[in-house]
Tab-separated table of C-alpha atoms in Angstrom:
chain	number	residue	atom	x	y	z
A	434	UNK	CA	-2.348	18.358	-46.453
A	435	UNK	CA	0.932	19.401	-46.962
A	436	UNK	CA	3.922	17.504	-45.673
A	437	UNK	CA	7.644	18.387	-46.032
A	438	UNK	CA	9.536	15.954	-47.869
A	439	UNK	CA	13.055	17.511	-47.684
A	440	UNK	CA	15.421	16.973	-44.853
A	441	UNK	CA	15.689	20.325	-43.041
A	442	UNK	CA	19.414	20.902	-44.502
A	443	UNK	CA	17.409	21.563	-47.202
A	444	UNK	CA	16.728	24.875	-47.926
A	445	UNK	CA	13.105	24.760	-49.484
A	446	UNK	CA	9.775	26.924	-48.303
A	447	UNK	CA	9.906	27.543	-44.692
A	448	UNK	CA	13.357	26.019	-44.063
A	449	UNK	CA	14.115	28.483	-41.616
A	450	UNK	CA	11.623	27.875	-39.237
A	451	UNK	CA	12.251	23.892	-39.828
A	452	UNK	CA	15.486	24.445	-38.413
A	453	UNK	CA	14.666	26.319	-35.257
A	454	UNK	CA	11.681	24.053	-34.890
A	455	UNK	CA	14.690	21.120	-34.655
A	456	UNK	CA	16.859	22.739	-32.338
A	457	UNK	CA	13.984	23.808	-29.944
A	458	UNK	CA	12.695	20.169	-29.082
A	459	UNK	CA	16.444	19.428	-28.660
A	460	UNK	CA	17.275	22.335	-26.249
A	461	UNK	CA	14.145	21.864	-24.485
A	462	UNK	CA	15.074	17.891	-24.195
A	463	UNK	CA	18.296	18.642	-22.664
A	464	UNK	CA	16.780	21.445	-19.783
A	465	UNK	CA	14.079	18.500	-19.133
A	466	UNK	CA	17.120	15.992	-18.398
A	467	UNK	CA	19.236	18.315	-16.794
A	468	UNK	CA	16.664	19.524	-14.102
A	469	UNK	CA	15.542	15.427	-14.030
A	470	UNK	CA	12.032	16.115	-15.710
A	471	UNK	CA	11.395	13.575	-18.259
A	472	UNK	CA	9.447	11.241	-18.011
A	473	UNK	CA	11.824	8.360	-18.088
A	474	UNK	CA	13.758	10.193	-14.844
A	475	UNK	CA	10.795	10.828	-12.803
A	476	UNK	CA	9.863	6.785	-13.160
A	477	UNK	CA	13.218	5.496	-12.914
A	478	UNK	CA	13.511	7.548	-9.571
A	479	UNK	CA	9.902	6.595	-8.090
A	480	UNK	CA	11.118	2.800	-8.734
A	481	UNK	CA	14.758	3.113	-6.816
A	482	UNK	CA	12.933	4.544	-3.694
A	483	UNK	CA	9.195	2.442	-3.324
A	484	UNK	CA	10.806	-0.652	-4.396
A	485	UNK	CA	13.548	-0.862	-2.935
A	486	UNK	CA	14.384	-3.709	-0.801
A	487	UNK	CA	13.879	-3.482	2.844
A	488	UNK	CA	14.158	-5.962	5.860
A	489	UNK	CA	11.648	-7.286	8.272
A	490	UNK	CA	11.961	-8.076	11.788
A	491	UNK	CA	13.796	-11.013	12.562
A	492	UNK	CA	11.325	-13.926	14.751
A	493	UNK	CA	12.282	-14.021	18.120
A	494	UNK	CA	11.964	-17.555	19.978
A	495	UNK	CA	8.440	-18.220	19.770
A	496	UNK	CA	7.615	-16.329	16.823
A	497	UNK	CA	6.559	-13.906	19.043
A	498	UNK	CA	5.461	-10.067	17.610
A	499	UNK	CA	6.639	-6.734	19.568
A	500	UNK	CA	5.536	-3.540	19.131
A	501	UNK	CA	8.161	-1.641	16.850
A	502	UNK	CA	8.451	-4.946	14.231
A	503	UNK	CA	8.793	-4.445	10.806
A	504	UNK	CA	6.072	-6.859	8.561
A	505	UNK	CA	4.341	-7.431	6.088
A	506	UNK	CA	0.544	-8.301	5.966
A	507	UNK	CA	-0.274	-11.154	4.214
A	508	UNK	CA	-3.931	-12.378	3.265
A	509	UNK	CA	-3.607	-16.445	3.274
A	510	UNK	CA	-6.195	-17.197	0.338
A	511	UNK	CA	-4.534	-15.253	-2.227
A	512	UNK	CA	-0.988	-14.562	-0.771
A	513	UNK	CA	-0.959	-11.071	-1.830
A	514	UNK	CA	0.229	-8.559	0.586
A	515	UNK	CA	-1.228	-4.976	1.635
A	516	UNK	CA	0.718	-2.477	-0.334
A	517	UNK	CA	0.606	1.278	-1.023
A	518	UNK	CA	-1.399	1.745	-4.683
A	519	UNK	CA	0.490	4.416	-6.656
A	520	UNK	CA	-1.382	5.113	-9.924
A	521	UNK	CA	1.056	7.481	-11.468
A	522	UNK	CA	4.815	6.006	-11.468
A	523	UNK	CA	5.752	9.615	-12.717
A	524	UNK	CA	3.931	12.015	-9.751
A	525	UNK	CA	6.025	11.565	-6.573
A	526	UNK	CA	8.822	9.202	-5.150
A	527	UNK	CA	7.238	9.357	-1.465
A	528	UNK	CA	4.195	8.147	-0.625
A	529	UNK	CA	1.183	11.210	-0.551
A	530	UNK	CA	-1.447	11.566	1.916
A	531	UNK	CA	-3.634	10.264	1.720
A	532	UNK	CA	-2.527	6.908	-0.130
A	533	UNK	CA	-5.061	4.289	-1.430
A	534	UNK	CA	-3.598	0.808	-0.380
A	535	UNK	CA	-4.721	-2.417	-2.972
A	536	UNK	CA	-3.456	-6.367	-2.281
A	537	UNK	CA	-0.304	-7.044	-4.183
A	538	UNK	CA	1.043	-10.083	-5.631
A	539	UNK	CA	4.460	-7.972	-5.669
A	540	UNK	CA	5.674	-9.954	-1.925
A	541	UNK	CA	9.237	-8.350	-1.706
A	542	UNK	CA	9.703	-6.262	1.173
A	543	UNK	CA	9.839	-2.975	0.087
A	544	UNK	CA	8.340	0.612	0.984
A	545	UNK	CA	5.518	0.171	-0.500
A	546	UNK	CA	4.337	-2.615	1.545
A	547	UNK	CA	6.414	-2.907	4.936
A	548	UNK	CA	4.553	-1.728	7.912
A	549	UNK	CA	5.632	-0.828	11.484
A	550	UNK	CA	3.425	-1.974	14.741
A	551	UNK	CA	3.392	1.016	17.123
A	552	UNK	CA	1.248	1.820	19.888
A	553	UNK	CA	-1.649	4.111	20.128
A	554	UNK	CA	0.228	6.792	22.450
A	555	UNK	CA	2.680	7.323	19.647
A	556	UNK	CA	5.500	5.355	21.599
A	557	UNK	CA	7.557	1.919	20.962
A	558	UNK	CA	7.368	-0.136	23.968
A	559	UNK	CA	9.203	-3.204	24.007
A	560	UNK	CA	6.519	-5.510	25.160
A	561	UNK	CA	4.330	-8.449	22.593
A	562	UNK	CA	1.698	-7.167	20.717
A	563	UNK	CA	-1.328	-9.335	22.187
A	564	UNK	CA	-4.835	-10.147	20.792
A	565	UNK	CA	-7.596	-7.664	21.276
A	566	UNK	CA	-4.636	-4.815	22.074
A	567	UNK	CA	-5.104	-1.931	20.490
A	568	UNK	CA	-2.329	-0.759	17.763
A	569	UNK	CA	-1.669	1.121	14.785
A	570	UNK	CA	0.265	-0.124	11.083
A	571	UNK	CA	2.494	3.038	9.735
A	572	UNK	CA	4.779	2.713	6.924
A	573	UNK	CA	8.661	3.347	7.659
A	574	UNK	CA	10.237	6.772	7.746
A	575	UNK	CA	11.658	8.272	3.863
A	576	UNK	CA	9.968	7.360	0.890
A	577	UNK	CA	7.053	5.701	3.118
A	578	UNK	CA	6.218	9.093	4.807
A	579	UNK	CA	4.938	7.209	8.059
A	580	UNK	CA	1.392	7.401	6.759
A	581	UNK	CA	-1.348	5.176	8.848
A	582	UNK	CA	-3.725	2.783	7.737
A	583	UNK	CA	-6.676	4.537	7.898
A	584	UNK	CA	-10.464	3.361	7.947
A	585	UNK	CA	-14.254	4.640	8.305
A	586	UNK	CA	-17.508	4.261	7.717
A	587	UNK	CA	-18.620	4.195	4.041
A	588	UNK	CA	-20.512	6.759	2.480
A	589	UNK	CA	-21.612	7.648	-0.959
A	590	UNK	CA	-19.403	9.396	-1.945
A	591	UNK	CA	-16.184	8.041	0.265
A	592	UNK	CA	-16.194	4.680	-0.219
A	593	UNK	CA	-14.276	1.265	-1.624
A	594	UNK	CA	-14.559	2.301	-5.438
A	595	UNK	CA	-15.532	-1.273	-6.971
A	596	UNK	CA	-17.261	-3.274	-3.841
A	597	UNK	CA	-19.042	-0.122	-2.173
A	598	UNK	CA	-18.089	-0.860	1.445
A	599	UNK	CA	-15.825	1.392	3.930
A	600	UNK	CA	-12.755	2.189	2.181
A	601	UNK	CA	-9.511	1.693	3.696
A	602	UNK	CA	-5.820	3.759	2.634
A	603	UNK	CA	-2.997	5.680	4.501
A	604	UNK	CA	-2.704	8.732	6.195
A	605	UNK	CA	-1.241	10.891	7.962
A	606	UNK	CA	-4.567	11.533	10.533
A	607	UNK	CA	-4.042	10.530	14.168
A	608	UNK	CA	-7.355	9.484	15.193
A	609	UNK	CA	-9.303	6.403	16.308
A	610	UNK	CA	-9.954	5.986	12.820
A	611	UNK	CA	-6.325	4.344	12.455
A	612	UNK	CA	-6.466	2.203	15.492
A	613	UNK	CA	-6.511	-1.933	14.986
A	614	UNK	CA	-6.626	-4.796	17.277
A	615	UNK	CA	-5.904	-8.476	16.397
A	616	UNK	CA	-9.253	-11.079	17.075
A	617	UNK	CA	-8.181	-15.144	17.197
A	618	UNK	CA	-9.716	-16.329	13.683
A	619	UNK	CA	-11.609	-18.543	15.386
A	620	UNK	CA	-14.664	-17.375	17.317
A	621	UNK	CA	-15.458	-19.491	19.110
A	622	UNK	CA	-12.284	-19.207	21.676
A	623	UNK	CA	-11.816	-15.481	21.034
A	624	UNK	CA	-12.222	-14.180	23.795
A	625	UNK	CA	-9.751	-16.952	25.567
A	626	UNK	CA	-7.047	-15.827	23.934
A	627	UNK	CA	-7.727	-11.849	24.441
A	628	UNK	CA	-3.982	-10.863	26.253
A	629	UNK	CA	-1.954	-13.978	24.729
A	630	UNK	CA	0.809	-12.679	22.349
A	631	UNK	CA	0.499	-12.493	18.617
A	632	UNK	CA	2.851	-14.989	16.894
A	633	UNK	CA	4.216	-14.519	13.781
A	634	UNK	CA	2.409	-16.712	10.698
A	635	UNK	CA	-0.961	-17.484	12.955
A	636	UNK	CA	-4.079	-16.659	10.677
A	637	UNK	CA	-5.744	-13.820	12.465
A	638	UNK	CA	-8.727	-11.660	11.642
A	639	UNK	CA	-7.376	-7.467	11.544
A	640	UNK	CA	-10.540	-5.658	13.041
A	641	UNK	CA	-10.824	-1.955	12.658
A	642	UNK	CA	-11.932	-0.588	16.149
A	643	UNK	CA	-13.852	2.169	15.095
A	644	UNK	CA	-16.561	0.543	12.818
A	645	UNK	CA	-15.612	-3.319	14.514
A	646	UNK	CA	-14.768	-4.203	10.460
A	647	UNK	CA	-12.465	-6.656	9.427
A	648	UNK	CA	-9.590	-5.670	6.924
A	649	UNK	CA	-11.030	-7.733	3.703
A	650	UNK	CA	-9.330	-8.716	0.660
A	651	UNK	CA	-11.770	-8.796	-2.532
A	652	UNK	CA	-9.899	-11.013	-5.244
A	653	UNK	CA	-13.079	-10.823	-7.384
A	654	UNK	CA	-12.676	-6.605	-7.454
A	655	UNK	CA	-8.950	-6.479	-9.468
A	656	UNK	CA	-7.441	-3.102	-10.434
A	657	UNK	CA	-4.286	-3.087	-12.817
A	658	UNK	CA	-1.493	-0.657	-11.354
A	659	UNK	CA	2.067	-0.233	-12.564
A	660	UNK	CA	3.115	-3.079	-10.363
A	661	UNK	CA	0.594	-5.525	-11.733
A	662	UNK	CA	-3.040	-6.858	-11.114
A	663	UNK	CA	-3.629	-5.952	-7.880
A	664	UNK	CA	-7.171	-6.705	-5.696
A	665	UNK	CA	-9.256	-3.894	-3.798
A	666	UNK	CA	-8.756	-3.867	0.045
A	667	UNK	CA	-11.608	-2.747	2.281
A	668	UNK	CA	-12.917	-3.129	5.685
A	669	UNK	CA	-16.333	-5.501	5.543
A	670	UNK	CA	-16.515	-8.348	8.410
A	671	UNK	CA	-17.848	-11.511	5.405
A	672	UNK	CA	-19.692	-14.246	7.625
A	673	UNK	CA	-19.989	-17.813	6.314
A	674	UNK	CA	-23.236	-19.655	7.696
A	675	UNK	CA	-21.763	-20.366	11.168
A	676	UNK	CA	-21.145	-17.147	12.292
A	677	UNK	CA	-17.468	-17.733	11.452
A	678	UNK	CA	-15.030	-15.241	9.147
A	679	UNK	CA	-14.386	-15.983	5.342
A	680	UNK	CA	-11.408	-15.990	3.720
A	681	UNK	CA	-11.245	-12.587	2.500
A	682	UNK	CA	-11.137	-11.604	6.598
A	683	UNK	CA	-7.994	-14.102	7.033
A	684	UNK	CA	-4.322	-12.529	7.141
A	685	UNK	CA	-1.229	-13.193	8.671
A	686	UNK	CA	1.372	-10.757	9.659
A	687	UNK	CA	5.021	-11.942	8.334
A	688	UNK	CA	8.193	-11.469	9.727
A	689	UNK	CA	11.825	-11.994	8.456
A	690	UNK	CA	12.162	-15.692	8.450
A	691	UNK	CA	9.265	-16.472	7.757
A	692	UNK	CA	8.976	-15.282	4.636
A	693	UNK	CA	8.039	-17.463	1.516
């Protein structure tokens, strides 16, 4: 094969077309950087918005939750925390509905992974968000596009990719399919403490109320992202031998100070 060994000052064989070949890539490299379209850009710009920092809600005395707080959702075993998985740094800097959501070991608040508590009528009240009340997580406003965690039942071709059971992501749907309630994590005085506010740090079970699923963290199923190693999030209530919930069922919602 035949391979040019002259530098394209060099006016041998096709020289001509050497030349224009050069200044091509380089005008077409300046029109992709003017208009903000290489590749370099497009990641640089999806970083500065998803992961930038944000602030949770402050505790209150008590460490008790509202409706309206900012947090994060922490699973307790493996300290990760519910986050938005993008795939492609390079296709958006928003979140797109619908949004496949993965356990991150990334903790810094941050689009990506702060969530709002808001009410199922679409309003903030300013009252504690109690056990066995029914709510709904949406990311903030801007780059989080206010998408809802979103749930239902598994089929074969809608499903967790890895572990098979009822996938769970964000979007924009307004349904029953995005309403939650907190249970007590431990059964056996659940229904006790049905109407008694959340508090920030507890270990609580996140049941989905239209297929009574817990949220479930699967360390074993990992998926690498551009953020890291993160684990596949799904809704399957995992029983130990007493009728009691695993690990992978156990999270805790965070708040400002009590971050770690």
């Amino acid at each position: 094969m035949a391979t040019r060994t002259y530098n394209p000052a060099v006016r041998v064989g096709n020289w001509i077309e050497d030349v224009q070949l050069e200044e091509d890539i380089i005008k077409d490299f300046q029109e992709k950087k003017e208009s903000g379209n290489l590749l370099i850009q497009k990641t640089q710009n999806v970083m500065t918005n998803l992961l930038r920092a944000e602030n949770l809600s402050e505790s209150r005395e008590g460490g008790v939750l509202m409706f309206g707080d900012r947090i994060n959702l922490q699973h307790i075993e493996t300290s990760a925390v519910l986050s938005a998985k993008i795939s492609n740094l390079q296709s958006c800097a928003e979140l797109k509905n619908p949004c496949e959501v993965s356990a991150s070991q990334m903790t810094s608040p941050c689009p990506r992974n702060v969530f709002q508590i808001c009410s199922v009528d679409g309003e903030i009240p300013k009252r504690p968000l109690c056990y066995g009340q029914k709510f709904i997580m949406r990311t903030l406003p801007g780059p989080g596009s206010e998408l809802n965690l979103w749930s239902d039942r598994a089929t074969f071709t809608k499903c967790a990719p890895k572990s098979r059971h009822p996938m769970v992501q964000l979007s924009s749907e307004s349904s029953w399919n995005v309403v939650w309630q907190v249970l007590c994590r431990n059964p056996l005085v659940r229904m006790e403490m049905e109407g008694r506010p959340v508090r920030v740090g507890e270990p609580v079970v996140i049941n989905h109320c239209n297929t009574n699923q817990n949220l479930a963290c699967m360390s074993q199923y990992r998926t690498r992202t551009p953020y890291g190693s993160d684990m596949e999030v799904c809704c399957k209530t995992v029983l130990d031998s007493h009728k009691a919930e695993t690990q992978e069922n156990i999270w805790r919602l965070v708040a400002g100070s009590d971050q770690q």
